[in-house]
mmCIF file of C-alpha atoms in Angstrom:
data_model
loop_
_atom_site.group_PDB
_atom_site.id
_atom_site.type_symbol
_atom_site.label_atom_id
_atom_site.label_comp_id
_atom_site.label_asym_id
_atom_site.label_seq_id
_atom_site.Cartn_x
_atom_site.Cartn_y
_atom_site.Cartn_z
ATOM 1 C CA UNK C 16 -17.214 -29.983 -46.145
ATOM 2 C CA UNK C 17 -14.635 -32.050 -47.236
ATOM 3 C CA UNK C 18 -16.103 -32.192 -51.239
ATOM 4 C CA UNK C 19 -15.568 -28.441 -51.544
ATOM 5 C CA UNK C 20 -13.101 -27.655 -49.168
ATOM 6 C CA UNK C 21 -9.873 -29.034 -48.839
ATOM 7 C CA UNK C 22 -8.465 -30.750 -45.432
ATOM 8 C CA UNK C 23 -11.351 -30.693 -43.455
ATOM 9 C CA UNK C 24 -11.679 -34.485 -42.333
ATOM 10 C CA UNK C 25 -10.654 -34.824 -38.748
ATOM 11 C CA UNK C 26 -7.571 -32.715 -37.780
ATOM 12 C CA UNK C 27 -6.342 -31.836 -41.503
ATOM 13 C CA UNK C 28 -3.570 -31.926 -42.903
ATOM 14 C CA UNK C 29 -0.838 -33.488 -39.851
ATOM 15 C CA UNK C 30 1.477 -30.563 -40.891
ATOM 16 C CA UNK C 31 -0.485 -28.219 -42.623
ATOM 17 C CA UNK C 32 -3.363 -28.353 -40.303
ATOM 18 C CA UNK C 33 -7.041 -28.060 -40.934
ATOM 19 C CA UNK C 34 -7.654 -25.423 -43.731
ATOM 20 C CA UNK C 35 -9.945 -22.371 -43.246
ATOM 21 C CA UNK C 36 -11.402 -19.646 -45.168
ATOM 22 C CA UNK C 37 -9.611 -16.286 -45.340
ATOM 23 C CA UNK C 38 -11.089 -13.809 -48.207
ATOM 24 C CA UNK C 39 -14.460 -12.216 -47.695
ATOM 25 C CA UNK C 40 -15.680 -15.099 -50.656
ATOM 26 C CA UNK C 41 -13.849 -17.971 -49.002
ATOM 27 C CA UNK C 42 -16.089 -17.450 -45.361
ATOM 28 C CA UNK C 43 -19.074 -16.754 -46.946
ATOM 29 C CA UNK C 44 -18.802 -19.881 -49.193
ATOM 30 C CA UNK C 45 -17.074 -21.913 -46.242
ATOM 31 C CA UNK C 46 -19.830 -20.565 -43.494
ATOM 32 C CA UNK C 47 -22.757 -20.635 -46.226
ATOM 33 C CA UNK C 48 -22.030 -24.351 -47.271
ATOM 34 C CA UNK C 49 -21.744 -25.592 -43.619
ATOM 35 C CA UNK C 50 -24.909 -24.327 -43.063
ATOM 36 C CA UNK C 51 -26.314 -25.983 -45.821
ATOM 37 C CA UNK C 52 -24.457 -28.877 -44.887
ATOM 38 C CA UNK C 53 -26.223 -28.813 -40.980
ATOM 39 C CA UNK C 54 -29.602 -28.435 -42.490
ATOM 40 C CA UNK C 55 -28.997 -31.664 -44.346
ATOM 41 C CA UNK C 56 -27.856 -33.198 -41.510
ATOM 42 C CA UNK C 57 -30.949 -32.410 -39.488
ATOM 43 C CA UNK C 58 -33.281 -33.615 -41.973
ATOM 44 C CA UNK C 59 -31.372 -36.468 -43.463
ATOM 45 C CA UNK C 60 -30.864 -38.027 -40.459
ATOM 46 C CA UNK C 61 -33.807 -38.643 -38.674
ATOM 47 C CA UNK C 62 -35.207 -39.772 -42.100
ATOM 48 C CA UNK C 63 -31.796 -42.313 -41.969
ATOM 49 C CA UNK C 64 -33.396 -43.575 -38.609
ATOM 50 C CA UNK C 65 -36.673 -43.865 -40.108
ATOM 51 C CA UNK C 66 -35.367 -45.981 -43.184
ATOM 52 C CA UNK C 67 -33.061 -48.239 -41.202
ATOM 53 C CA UNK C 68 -36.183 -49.120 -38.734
ATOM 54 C CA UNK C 69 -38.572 -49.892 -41.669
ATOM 55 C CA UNK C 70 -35.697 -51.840 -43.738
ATOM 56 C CA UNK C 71 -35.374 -53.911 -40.608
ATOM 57 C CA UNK C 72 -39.109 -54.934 -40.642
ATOM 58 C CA UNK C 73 -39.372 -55.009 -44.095
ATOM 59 C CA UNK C 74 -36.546 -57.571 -43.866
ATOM 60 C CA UNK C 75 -38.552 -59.564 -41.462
ATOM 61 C CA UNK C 76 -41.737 -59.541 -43.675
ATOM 62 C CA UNK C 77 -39.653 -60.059 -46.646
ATOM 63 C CA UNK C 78 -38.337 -63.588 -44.626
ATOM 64 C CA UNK C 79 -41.704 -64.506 -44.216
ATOM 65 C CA UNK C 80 -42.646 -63.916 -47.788
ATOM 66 C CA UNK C 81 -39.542 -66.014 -48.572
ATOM 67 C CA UNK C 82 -40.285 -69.020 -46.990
ATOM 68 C CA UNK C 83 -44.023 -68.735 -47.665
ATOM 69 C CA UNK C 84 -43.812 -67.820 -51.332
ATOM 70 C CA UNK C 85 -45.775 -65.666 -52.980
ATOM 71 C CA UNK C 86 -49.120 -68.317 -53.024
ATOM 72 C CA UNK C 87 -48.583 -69.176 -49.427
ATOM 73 C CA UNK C 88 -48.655 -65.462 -48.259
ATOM 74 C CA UNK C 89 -52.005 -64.622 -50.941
ATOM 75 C CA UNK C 90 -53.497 -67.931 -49.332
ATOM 76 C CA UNK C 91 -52.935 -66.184 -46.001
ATOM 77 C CA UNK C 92 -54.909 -63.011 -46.463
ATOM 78 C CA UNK C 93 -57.400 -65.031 -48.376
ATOM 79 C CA UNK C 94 -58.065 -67.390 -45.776
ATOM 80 C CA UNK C 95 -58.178 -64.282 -43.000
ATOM 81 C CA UNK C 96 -60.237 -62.094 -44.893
ATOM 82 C CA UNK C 97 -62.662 -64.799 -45.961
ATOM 83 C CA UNK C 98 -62.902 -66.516 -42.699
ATOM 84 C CA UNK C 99 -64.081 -62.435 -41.398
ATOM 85 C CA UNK C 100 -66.112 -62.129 -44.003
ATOM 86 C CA UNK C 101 -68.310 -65.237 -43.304
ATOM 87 C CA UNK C 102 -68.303 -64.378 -40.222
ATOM 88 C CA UNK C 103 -70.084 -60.734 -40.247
ATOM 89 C CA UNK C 104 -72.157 -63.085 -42.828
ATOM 90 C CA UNK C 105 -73.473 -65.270 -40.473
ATOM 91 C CA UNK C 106 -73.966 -62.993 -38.018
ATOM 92 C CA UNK C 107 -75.878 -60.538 -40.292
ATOM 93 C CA UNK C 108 -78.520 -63.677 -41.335
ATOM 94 C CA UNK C 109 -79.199 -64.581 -37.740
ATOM 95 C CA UNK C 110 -81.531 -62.490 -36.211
ATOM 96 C CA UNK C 111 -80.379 -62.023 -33.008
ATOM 97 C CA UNK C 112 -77.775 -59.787 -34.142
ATOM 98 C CA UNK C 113 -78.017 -56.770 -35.873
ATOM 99 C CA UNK C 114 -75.561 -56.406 -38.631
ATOM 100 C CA UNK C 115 -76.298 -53.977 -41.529
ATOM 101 C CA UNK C 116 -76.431 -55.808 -45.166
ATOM 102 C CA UNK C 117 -73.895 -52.923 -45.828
ATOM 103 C CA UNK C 118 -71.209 -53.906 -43.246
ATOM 104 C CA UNK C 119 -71.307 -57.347 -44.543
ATOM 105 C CA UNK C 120 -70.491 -55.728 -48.171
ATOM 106 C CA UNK C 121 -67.719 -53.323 -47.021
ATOM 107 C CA UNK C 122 -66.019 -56.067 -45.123
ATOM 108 C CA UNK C 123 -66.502 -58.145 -48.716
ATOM 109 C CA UNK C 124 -64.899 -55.585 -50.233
ATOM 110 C CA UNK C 125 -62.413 -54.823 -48.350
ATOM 111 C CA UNK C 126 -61.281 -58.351 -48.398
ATOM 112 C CA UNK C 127 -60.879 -58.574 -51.858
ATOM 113 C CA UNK C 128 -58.519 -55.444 -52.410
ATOM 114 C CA UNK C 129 -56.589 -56.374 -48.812
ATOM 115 C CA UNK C 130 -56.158 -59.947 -50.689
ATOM 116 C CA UNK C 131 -55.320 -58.195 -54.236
ATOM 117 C CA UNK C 132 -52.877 -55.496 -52.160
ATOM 118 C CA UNK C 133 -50.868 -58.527 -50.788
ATOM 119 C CA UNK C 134 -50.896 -60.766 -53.830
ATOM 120 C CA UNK C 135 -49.227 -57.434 -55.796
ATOM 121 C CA UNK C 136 -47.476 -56.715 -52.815
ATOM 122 C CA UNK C 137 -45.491 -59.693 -52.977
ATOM 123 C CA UNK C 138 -45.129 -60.316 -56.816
ATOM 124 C CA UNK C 139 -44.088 -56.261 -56.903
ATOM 125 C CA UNK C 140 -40.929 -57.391 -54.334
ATOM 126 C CA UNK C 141 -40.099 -60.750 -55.247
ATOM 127 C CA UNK C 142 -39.937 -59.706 -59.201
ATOM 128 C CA UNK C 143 -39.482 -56.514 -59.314
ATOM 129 C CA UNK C 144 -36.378 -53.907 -58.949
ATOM 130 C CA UNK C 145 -35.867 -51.149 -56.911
ATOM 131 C CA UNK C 146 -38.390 -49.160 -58.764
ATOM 132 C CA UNK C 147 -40.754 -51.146 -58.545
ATOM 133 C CA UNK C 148 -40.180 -52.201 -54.882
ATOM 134 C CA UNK C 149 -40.620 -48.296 -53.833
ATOM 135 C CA UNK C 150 -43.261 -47.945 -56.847
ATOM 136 C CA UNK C 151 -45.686 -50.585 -55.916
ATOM 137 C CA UNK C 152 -44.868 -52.799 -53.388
ATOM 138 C CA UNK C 153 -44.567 -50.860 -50.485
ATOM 139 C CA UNK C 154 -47.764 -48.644 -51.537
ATOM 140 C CA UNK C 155 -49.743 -52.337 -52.317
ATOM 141 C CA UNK C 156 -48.218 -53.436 -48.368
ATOM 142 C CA UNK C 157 -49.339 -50.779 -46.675
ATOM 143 C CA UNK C 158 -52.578 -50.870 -48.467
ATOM 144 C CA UNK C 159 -52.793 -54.394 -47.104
ATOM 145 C CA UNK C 160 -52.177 -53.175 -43.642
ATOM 146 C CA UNK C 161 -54.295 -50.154 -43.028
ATOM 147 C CA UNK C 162 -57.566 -51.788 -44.791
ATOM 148 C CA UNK C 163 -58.371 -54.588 -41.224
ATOM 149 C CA UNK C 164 -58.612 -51.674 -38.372
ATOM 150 C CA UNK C 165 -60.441 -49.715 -41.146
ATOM 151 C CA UNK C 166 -62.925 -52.116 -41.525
ATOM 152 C CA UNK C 167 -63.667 -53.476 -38.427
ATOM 153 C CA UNK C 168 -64.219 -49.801 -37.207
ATOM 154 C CA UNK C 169 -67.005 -49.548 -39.764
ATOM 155 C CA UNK C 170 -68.802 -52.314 -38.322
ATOM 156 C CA UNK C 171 -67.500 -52.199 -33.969
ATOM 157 C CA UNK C 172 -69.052 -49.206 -32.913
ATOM 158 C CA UNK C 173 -66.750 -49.404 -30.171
ATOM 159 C CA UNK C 174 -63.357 -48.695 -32.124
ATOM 160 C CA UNK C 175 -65.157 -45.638 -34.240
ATOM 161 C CA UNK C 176 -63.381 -43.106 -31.394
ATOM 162 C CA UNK C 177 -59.899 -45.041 -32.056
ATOM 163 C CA UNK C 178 -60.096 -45.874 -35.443
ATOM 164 C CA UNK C 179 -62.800 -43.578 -37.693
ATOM 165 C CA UNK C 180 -62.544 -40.053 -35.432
ATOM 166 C CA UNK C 181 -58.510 -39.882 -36.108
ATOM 167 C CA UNK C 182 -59.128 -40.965 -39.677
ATOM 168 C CA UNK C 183 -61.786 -37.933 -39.917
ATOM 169 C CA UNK C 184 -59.536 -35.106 -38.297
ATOM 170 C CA UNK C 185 -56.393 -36.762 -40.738
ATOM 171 C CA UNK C 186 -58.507 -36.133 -43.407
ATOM 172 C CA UNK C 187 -59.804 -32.245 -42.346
ATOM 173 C CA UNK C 188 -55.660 -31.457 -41.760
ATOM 174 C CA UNK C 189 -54.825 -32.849 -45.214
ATOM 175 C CA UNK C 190 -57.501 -30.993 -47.133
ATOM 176 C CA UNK C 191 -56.502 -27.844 -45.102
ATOM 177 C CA UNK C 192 -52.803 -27.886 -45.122
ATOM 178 C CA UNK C 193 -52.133 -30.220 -48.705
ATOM 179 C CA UNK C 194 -55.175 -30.536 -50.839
ATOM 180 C CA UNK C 195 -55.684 -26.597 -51.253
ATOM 181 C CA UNK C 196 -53.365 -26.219 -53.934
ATOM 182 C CA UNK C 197 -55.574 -25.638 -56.994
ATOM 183 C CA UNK C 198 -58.883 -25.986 -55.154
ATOM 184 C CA UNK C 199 -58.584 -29.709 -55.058
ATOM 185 C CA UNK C 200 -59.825 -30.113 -51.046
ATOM 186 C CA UNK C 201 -63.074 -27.599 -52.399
ATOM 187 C CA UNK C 202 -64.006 -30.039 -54.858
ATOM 188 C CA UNK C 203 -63.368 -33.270 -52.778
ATOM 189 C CA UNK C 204 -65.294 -31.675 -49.811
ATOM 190 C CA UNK C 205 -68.519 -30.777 -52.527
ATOM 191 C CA UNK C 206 -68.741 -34.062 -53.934
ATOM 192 C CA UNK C 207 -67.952 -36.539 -51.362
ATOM 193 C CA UNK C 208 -68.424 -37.339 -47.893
ATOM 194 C CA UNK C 209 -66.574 -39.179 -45.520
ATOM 195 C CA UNK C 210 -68.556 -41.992 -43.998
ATOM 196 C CA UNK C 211 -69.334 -45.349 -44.218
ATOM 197 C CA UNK C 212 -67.022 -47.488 -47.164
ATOM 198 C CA UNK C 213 -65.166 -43.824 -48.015
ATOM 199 C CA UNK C 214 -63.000 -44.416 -44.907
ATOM 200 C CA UNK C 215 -61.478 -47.341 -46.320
ATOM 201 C CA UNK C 216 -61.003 -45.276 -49.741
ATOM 202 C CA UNK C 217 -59.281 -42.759 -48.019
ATOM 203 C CA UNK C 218 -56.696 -45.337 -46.469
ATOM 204 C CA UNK C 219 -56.502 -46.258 -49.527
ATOM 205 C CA UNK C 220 -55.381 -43.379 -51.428
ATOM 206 C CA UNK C 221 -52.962 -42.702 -48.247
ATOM 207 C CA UNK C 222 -50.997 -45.841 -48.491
ATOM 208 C CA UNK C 223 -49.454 -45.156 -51.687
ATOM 209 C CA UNK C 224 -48.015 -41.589 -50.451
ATOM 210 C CA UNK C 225 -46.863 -42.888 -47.608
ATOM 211 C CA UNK C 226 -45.648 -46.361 -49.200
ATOM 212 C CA UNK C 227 -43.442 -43.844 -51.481
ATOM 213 C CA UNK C 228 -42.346 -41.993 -48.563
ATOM 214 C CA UNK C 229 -41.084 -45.324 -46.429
ATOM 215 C CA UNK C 230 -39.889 -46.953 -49.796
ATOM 216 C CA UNK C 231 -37.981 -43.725 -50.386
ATOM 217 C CA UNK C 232 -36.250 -43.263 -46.706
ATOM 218 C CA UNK C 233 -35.062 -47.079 -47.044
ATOM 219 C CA UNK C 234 -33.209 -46.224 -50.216
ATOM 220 C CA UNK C 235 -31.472 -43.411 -48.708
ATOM 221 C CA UNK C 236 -30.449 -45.918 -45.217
ATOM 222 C CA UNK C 237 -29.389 -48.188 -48.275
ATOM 223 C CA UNK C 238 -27.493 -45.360 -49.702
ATOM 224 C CA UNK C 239 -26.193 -43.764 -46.194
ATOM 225 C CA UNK C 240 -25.746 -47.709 -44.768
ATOM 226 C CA UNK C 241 -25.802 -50.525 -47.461
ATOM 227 C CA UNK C 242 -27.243 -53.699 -46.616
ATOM 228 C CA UNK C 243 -24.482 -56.553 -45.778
#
């Protein structure tokens, strides 16, 4: 109020006293901007809340990353993601446990782009600027993160009902209620089909929305509340 209006902070003016509208123009400016102003309030804030949270955990991972360095942390996910991988390996060869060929590949796969994700993810933050931090890093991070439940869904039956089910109805609510614009959730449902290695695609293309969207709510807590 106070950027349009004059002596609105606190009490006002301590002789003149707060200043309000008297024309028909003044209230409907005064009343119409406050409005505005409470609307912004409602939807900045909790988004304030949201940023502070994630810039305190980023600041945590970011710590790690620092004293780690940017090898140490690649070596990390290398050394997790292989180790799982030779794992479903061996247990696919031996034959007293049935492992599809094909879970052995998707957890492969997904071990190479969870490795790649954290690699950029790290390079992205440590070198990069603020654009680049929103742009890639947090997209590449989160990318990193959703990929392990993902995959070990697609080859433990017994998470598919935690892990794969919510996945499936996320996907049917974003085609329905995002995708429709220009037909785009006609032609993903006609030429693909969610199963199998496509649920780790989909998290996929999610992260970097959402890694936007997080990257994007801690720039306004650094705008609202700057970092010491």
């Amino acid at each position: 109020m106070e950027l349009v209006f004059p002596r609105q902070r606190g009490r006002g003016h301590s002789v003149m006293g707060k200043w309000e509208p008297e024309t028909l123009p003044q209230k409907i400016g005064y009343h119409g901007w406050s409005t505005l102003g409470l609307i912004g309030l409602l939807v900045l804030y909790p988004l304030t809340v949201l940023g502070l949270a994630t810039r305190y955990y980023a600041a945590k991972l970011d710590s790690t990353q620092t004293r780690l360095g940017i090898i140490g942390v690649t070596a990390v996910a290398l050394v997790g993601w292989g180790a799982l991988t030779l794992i479903w390996g061996a247990m696919s060869y031996l034959e007293q446990v049935d492992v599809p060929i094909n879970a052995v590949l998707a957890v492969g796969l997904a071990s190479i782009v969870a490795t790649v994700s954290t690699a950029l993810a790290a390079t992205c933050s440590k070198f990069g600027g603020r654009g680049t931090t929103v742009g890639l890093a947090y997209p590449f991070a989160m990318t990193a993160l959703f990929l392990p439940p993902v995959v070990a869904a697609l080859v433990t039956p017994s998470l598919e009902a935690v892990v794969l089910e919510p996945s499936y109805d996320l996907a049917v609510w974003v085609l329905d209620n995002v995708l429709f614009v220009g037909g785009v959730n006609d032609y993903l449902r006609g030429n693909f089909t969610l199963e199998g290695a496509a649920y780790a695609g989909m998290w996929v293309g999610l992260s970097f929305p959402l890694g936007w969207f997080l990257g994007g709510v801690v720039e306004l807590a650094n705008l609202v509340r700057p970092s010491e």
